[in-house]
Coordinates of C-alpha atoms in Angstrom, one line a residue:
X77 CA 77.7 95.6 -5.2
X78 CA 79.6 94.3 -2.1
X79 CA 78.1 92.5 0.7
X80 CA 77.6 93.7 4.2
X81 CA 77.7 92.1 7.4
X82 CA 74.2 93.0 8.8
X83 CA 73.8 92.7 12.8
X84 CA 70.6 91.0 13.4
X85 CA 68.6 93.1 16.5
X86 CA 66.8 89.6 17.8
X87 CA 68.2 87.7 20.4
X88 CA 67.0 84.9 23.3
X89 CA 66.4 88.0 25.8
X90 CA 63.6 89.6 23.5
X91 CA 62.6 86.4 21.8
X92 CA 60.5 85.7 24.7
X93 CA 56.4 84.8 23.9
X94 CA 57.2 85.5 19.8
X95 CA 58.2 82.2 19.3
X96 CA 54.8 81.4 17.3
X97 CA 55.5 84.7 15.2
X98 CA 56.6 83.7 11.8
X99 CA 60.3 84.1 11.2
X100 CA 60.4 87.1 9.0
X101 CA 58.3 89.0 11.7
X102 CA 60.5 88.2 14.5
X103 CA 63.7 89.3 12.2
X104 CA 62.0 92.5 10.4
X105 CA 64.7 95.0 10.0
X106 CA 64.2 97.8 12.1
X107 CA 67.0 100.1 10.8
X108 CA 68.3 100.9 7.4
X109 CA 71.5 99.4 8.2
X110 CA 69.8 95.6 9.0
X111 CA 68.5 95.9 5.2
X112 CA 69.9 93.8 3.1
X113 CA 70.3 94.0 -0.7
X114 CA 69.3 97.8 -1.0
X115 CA 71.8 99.6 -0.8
X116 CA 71.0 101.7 -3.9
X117 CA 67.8 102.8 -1.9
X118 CA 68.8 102.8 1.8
X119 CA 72.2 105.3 1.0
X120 CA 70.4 107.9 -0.7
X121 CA 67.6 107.7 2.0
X122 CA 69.7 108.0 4.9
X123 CA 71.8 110.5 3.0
X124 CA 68.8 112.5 2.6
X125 CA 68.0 112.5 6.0
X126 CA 71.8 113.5 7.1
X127 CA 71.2 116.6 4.9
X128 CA 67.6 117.3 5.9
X129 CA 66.4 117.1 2.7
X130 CA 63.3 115.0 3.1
X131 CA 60.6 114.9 0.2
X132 CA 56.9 114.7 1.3
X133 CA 55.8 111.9 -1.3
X134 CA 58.1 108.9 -2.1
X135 CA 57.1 105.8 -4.1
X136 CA 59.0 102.3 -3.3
X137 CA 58.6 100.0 -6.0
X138 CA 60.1 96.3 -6.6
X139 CA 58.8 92.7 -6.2
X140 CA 57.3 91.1 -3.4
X141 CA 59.2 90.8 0.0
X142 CA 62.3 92.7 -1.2
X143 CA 61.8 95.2 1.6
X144 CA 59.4 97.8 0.2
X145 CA 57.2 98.5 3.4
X146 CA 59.8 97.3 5.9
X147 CA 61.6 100.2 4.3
X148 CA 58.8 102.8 4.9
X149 CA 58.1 101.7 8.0
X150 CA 61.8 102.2 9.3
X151 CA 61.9 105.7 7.5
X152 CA 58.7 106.6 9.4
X153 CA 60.7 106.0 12.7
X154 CA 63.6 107.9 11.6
X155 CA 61.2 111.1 10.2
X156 CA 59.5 110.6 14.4
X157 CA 62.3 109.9 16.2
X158 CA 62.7 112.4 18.8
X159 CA 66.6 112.6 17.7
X160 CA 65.3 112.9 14.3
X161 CA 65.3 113.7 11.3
X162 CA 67.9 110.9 11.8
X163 CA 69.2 108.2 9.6
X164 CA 69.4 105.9 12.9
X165 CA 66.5 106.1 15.2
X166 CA 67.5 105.8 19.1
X167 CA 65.3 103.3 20.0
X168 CA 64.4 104.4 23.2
X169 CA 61.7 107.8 22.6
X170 CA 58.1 107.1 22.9
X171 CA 57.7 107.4 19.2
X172 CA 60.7 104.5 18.3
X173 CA 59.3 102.2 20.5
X174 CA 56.2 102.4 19.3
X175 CA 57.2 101.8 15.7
X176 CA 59.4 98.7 16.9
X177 CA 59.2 95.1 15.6
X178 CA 56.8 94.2 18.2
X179 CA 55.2 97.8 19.0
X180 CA 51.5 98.9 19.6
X181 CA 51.7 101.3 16.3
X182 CA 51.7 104.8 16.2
X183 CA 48.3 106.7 15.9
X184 CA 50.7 109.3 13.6
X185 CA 51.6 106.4 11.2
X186 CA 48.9 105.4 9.2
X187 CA 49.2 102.2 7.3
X188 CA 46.4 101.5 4.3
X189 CA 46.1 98.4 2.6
X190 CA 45.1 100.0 -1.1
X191 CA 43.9 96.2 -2.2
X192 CA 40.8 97.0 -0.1
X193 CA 40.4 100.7 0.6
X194 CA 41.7 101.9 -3.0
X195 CA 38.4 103.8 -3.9
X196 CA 37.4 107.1 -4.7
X197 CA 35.4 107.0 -1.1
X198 CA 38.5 106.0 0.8
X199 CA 40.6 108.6 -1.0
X200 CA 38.7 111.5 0.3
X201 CA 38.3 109.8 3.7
X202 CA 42.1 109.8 3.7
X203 CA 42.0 113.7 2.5
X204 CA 40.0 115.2 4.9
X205 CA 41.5 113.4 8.2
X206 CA 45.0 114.7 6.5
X207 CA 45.1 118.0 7.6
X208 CA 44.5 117.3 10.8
X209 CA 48.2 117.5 12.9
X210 CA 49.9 114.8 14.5
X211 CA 48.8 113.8 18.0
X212 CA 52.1 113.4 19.2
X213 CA 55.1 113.0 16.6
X214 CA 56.7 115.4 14.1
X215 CA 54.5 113.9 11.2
X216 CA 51.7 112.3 10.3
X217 CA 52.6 109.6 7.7
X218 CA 50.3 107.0 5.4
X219 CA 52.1 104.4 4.2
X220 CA 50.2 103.3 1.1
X221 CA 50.4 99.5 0.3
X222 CA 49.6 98.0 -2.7
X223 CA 49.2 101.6 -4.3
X224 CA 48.8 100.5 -7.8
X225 CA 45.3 98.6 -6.8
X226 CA 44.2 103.0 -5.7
X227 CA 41.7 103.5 -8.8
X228 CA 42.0 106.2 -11.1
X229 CA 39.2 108.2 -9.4
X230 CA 40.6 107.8 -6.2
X231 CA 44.1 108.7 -7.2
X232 CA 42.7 112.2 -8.7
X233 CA 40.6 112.9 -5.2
X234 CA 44.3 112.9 -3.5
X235 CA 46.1 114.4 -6.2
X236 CA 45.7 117.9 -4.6
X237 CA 47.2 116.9 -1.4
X238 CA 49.9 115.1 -2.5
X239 CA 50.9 117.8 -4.9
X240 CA 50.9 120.5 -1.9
X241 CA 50.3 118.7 1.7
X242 CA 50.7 120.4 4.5
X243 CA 54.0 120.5 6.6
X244 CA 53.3 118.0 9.0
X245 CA 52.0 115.3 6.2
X246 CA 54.3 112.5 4.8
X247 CA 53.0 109.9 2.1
X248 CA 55.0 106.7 1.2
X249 CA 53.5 104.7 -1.6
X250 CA 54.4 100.9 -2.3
X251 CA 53.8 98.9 -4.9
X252 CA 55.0 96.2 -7.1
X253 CA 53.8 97.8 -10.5
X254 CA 54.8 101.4 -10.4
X255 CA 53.4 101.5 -13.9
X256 CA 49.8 101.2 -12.8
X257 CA 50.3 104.3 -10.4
X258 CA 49.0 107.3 -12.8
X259 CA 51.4 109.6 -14.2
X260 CA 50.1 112.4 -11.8
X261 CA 51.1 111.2 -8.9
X262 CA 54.3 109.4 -9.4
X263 CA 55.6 112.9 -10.7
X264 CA 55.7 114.7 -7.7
X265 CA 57.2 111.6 -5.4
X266 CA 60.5 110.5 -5.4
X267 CA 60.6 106.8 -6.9
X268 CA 63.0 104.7 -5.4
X269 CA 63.1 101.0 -7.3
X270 CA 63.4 97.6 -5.0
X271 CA 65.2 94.8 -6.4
X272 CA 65.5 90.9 -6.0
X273 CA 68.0 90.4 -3.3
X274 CA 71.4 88.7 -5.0
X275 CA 71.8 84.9 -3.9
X276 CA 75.1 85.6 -2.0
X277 CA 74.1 88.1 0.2
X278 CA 70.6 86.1 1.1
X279 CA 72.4 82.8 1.5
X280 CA 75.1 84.9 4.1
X281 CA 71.6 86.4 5.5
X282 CA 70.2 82.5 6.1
X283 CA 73.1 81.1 7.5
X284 CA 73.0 84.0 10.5
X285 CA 69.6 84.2 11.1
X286 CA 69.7 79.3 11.4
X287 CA 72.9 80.6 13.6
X288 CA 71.0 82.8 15.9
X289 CA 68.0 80.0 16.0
X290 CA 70.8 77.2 16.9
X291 CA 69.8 75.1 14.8
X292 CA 72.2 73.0 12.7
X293 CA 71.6 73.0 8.6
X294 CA 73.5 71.0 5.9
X295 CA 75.5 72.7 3.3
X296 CA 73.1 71.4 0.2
X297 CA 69.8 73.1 2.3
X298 CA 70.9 77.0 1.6
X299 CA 70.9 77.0 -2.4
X300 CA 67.8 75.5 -2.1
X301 CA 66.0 77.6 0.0
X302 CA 67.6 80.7 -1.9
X303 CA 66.5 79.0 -5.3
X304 CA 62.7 78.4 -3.9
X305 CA 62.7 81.9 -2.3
X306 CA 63.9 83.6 -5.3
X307 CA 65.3 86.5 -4.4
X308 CA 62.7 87.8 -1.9
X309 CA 63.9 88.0 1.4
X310 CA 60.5 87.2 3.1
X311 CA 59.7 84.0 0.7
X312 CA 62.8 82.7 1.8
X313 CA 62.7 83.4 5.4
X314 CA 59.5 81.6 5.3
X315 CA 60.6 78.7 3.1
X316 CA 63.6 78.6 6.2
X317 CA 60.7 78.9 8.9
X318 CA 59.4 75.7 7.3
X319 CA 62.2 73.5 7.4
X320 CA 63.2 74.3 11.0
X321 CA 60.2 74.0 12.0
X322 CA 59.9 70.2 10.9
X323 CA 64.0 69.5 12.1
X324 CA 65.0 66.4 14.0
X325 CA 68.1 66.7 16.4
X326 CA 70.4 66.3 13.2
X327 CA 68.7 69.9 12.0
X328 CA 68.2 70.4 8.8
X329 CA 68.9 67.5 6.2
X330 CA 69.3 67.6 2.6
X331 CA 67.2 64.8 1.8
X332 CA 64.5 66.8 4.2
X333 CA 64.8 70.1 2.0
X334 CA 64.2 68.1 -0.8
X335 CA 61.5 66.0 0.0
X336 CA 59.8 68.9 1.6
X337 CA 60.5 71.2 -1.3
X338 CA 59.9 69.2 -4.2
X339 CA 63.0 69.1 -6.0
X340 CA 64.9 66.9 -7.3
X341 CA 67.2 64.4 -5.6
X342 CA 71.2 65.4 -6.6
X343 CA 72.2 61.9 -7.2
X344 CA 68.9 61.5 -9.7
X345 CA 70.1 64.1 -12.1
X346 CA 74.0 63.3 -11.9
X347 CA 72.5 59.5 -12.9
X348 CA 70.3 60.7 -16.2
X349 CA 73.7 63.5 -17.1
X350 CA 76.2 60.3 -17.1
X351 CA 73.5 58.5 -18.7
X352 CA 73.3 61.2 -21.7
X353 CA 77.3 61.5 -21.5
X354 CA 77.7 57.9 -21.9
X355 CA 74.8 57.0 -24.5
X356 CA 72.9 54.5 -22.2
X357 CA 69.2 54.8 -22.9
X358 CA 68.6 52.1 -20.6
X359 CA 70.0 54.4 -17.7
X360 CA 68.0 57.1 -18.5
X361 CA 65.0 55.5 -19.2
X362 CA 65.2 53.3 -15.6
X363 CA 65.8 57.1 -14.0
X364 CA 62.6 58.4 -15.6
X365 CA 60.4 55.4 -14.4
X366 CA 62.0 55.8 -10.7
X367 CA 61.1 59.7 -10.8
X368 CA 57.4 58.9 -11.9
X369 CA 57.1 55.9 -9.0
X370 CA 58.5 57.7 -6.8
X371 CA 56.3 60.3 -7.2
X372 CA 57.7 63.0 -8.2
X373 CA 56.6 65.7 -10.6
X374 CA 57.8 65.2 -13.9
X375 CA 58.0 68.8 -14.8
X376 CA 60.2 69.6 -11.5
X377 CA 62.5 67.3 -12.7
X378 CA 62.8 68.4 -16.2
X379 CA 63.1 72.0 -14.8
X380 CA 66.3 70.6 -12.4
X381 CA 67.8 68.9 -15.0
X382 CA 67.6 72.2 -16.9
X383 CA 69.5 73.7 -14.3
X384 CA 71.8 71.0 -13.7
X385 CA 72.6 71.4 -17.5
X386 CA 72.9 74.9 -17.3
X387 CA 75.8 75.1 -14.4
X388 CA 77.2 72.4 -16.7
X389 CA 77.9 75.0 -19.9
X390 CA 78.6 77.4 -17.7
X391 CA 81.4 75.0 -16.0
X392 CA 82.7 74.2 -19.4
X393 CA 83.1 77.8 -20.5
X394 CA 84.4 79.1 -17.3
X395 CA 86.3 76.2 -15.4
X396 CA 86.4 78.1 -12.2
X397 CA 83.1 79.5 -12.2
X398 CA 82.2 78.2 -8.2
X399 CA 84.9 80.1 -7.3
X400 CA 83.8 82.8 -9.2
X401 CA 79.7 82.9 -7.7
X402 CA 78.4 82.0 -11.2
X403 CA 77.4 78.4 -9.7
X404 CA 75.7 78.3 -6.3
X405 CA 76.1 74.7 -4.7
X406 CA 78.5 73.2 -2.7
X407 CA 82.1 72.7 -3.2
X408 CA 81.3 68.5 -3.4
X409 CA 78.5 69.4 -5.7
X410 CA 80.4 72.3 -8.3
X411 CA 83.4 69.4 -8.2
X412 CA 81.2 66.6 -9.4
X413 CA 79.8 69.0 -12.2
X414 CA 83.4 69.9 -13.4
X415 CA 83.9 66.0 -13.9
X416 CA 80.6 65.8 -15.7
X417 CA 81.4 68.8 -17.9
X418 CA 84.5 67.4 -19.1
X419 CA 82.9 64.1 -20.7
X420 CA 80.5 66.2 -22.8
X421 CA 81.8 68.1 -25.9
X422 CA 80.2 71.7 -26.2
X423 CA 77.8 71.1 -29.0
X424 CA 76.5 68.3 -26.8
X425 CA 75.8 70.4 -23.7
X426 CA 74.6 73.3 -25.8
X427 CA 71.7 71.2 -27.5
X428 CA 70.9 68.5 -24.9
X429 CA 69.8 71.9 -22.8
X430 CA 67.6 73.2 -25.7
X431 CA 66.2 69.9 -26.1
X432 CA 65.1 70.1 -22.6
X433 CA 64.4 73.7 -22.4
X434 CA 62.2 72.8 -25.4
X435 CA 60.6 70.1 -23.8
X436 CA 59.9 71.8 -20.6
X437 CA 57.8 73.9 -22.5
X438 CA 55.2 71.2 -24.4
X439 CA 55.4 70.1 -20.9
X440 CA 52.9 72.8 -20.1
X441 CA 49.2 71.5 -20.0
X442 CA 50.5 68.0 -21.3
X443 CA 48.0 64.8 -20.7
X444 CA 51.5 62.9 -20.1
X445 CA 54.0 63.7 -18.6
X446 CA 55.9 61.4 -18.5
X447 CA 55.4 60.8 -22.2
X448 CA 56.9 63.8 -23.3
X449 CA 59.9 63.3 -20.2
X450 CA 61.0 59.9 -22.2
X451 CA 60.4 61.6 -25.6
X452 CA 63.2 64.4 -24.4
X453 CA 65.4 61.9 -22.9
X454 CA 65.2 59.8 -26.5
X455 CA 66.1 63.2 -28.7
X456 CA 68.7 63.6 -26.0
X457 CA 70.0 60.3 -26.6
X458 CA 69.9 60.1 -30.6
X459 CA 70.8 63.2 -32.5
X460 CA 72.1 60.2 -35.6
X461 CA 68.2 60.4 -35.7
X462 CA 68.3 64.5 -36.4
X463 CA 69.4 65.9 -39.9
X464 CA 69.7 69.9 -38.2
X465 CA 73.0 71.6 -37.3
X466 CA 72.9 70.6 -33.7
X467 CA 73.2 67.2 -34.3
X468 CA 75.9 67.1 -36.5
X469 CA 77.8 69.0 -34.4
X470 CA 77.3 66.6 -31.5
X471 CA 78.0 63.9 -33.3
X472 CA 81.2 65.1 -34.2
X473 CA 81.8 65.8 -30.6
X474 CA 81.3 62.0 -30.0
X475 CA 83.5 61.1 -32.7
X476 CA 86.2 63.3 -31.4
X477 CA 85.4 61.6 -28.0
X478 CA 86.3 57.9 -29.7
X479 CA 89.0 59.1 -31.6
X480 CA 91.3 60.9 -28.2
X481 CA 90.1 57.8 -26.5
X482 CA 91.2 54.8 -29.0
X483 CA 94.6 56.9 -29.6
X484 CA 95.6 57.2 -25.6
X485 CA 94.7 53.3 -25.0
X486 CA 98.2 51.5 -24.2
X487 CA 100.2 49.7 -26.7
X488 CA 103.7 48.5 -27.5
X489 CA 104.6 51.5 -29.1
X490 CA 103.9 54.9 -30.9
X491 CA 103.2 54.2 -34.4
X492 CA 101.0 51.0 -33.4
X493 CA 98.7 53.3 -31.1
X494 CA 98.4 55.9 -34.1
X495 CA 97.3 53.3 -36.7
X496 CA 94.9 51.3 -33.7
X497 CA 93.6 55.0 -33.3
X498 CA 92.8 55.7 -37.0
X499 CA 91.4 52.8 -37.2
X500 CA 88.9 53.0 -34.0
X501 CA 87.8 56.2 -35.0
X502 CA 87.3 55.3 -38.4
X503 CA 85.6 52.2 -37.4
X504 CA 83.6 54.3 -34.6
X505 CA 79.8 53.6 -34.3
X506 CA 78.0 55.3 -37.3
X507 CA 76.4 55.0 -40.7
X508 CA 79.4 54.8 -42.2
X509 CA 80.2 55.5 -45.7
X510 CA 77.2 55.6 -48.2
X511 CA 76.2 52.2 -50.1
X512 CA 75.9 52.7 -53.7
X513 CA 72.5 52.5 -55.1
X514 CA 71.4 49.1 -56.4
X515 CA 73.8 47.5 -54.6
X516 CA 71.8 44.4 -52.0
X517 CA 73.8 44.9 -48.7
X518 CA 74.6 41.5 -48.4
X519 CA 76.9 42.3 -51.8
X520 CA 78.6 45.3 -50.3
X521 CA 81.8 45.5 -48.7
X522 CA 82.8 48.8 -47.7
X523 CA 86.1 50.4 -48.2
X524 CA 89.2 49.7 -46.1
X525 CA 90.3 52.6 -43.6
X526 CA 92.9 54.8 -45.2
X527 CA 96.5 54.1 -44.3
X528 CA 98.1 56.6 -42.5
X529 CA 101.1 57.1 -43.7
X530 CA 104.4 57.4 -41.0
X531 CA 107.5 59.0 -42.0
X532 CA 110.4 55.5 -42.5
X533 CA 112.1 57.3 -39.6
X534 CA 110.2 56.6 -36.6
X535 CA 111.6 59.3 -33.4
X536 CA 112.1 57.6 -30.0
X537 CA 109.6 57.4 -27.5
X538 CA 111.2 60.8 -25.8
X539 CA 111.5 62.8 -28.8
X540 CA 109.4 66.1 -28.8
X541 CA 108.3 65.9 -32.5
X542 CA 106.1 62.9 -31.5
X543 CA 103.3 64.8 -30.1
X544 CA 103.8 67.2 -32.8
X545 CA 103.0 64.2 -35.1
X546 CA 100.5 62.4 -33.1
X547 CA 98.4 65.7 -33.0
X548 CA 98.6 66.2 -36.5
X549 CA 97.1 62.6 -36.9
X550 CA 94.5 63.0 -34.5
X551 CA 93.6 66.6 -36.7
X552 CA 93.2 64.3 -40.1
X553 CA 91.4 61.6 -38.2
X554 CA 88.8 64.5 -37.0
X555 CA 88.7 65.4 -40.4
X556 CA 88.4 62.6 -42.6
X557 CA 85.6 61.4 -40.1
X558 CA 83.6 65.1 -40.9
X559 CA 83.9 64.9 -44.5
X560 CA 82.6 61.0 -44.3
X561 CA 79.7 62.4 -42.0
X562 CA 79.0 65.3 -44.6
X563 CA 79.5 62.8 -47.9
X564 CA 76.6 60.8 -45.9
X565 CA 74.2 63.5 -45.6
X566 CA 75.1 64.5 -49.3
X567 CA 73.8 61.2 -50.5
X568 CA 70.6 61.1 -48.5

């Protein structure tokens, strides 16, 4: 689905005493062309009205503040407008302006909150004042919200008219579980499903509505406000009315989304990822006593780092996946988390983030949270202390990681940096090779590496069949070191 470049109606000239109106009011769509995200449902509709083909029920389903009522509200102007049946009302009729963002309301267009007036009583309230005509449109339209909280008596006292309503009558039913309306009635409407809004085209959305406001905002703010909103437009208008509300001159800050949002601080989470990719439990377990002093939540944090860890597989899968849209952060941000990526092997990434998706869930209801924060940083930190798959496999990524980086230190020459290599990695932090039984360990000595053996003729530094060889050696290394690691496991 491509994105659109919507043309916001507000400006300063009608902005003019709505100031105190919450920011989603003030920049309601008032056309099908200012909706964002829906074109699946906004085509069809304005098709439909092109060809006069307009049904007399229709049932708008889809989560919270994707658009459902905003939608039924504009399609009531274009079924009054007096250019209408049109797809684009004029604005200027008696009937358009009435129905406008900041319009009386129409005494034709009946809005009905279902939540509170969804009984059998209300229902044939509704179905007697129905078949009275319009006072002065071409319908008469309810706009059901919250249809799904209608009982199941009160659906079956308007079952009648919706099945055959008079010519004049229009219902729109909205609701954000469809499968609560009975089967009855959502067979003779036409259902038209609302979706979450995609982060791309609600970021682009953000960014012109802080633009018409004038006020400045920082790079970092927009993911955030799209993650907290998301995908509902009106959460994340009002998570944006928020923050400008509380700017300085400088606008909108990162740190101040943050702070203000609850999440968790960039340069906190790239701290406890190097810590992981370098081993340091000392690191990470400093980081986890500054997130609890500095009062943050300990689940929040577990949940970012979950995220942070996710955009890091998906970085070292897909290398140029913030170009691509699969990451949404800033171009400083995706550049750090290529860097990170790199370090970790993909066994690492693959169980640190089930280790903390894990955790994230015992997290729930925990007495301690912080308890079970340092217990996910330590299984993080230790998979020598796991005998599953997981951990062997990022173990071996961590032996790989010693073995490329003792060959590439510098030396003399090309045979000395192969044996210094072999020997590194064989010499690598580990358990090592198993101790026979009965033997005291101050009586043991274990074996001696293996030689590597080097053909008599050594080639010159530029000769191509040196990396041929060097690879080759670096390929037993790996393997020698897995077999040792399985021999171990073996004997336990």
């Amino acid at each position: 689905m491509g994105v659109r470049r919507h043309r916001l109606s507000v400006g300063p000239d009608n902005l003019v005493g709505v100031s105190s109106l919450a920011l989603y009011r003030r920049y309601r769509p008032e056309s099908f062309a200012e909706v964002i995200g829906q074109e699946h449902v906004t085509d069809p509709l304005q098709q439909a009205l092109r060809n006069n083909r307009v049904n007399h029920a229709y049932l708008f389903s889809g989560p919270r503040g994707c658009g459902k009522t905003t939608s039924a509200r504009i399609l009531a102007r274009c079924l009054n407008c007096e250019q209408g049946p049109t797809p684009t009302p004029c604005g200027e009729c008696q009937s358009c302006r009435d129905l406008a963002r900041n319009g009386p309301g129409s005494i034709d267009v009946i809005e009905i909150d279902a939540a509170s007036h969804g009984g059998v009583d209300d229902a044939r309230d509704l179905r007697e004042k129905a078949f009275f005509g319009p006072a002065g449109s071409r319908y008469k339209i309810y706009i059901i919200d919250e249809a799904h909280m209608v009982t199941p008596q009160g659906f079956n006292a308007l079952l009648k008219v919706v099945e055959e309503p008079p010519e004049h009558l229009k219902f729109i039913f909205a609701t954000t579980e469809p499968e609560k309306v009975i089967g009855t009635i959502r067979s003779r409407t036409h259902h038209y499903p609302f979706r979450l809004v995609p982060p791309g085209t609600l970021r682009e959305y953000l960014a012109e509505v802080c633009g018409r406001e004038g006020i400045p905002v920082e790079d970092g703010v927009m993911p955030l406000v799209v993650r907290a909103g998301a995908g509902s437009v009106r959460d994340s208008m009002s998570v944006m009315d928020q923050l400008l509300a509380g700017a300085a001159d400088d606008g909108v800050t990162y740190a101040m989304a943050t702070a203000l949002l609850g999440y968790t601080d960039g340069s906190l989470l790239d701290s406890v990822v190097d810590a992981f990719a370098s081993g340091d439990g000392a690191a990470a377990f400093e980081i986890v006593d500054r997130v609890v002093e500095g009062g943050n939540d300990p689940r929040r944090f577990v949940a970012d780092l979950l995220e942070r860890l996710r955009d890091l597989v998906i970085l070292a899968a897909v290398p140029d996946a913030g170009s691509k849209g699969l990451i949404d952060a800033p171009a400083d941000v995706v550049e750090r988390m290529q860097a990170q990526a790199s370090v970790f092997g993909a066994a690492e990434l693959s169980r640190a983030a089930d280790l903390v998706n894990q955790g994230l869930t015992e997290m729930r209801g925990a007495t301690s949270p912080r308890l079970q924060l340092e217990l996910i940083c330590a299984r993080v930190l230790l998979p020598a202390a796991f005998t599953d798959e997981r951990a062997f496999q990022a173990r071996l990524d961590r032996l790989e990681r010693g073995a490329a980086a003792a060959y590439q230190a510098p030396g003399p020459g090309p045979a000395d940096r192969l044996e210094r290599g072999a020997a590194a990695a064989y010499q690598a932090p580990g358990p090592g090779p198993a101790r026979p039984r009965g033997t005291p360990a101050e009586a043991y000595t274990p074996p001696p590496p293996p030689p590597v053996s080097l053909e008599d003729d050594v080639p010159e530094e530029d000769d191509p069949d040196l990396v041929d060889s060097a690879l080759s050696g670096h390929d037993l290394i790996v393997r020698e070191l897995g077999a040792t690691v399985v021999e171990e496991y073996t004997n336990e």
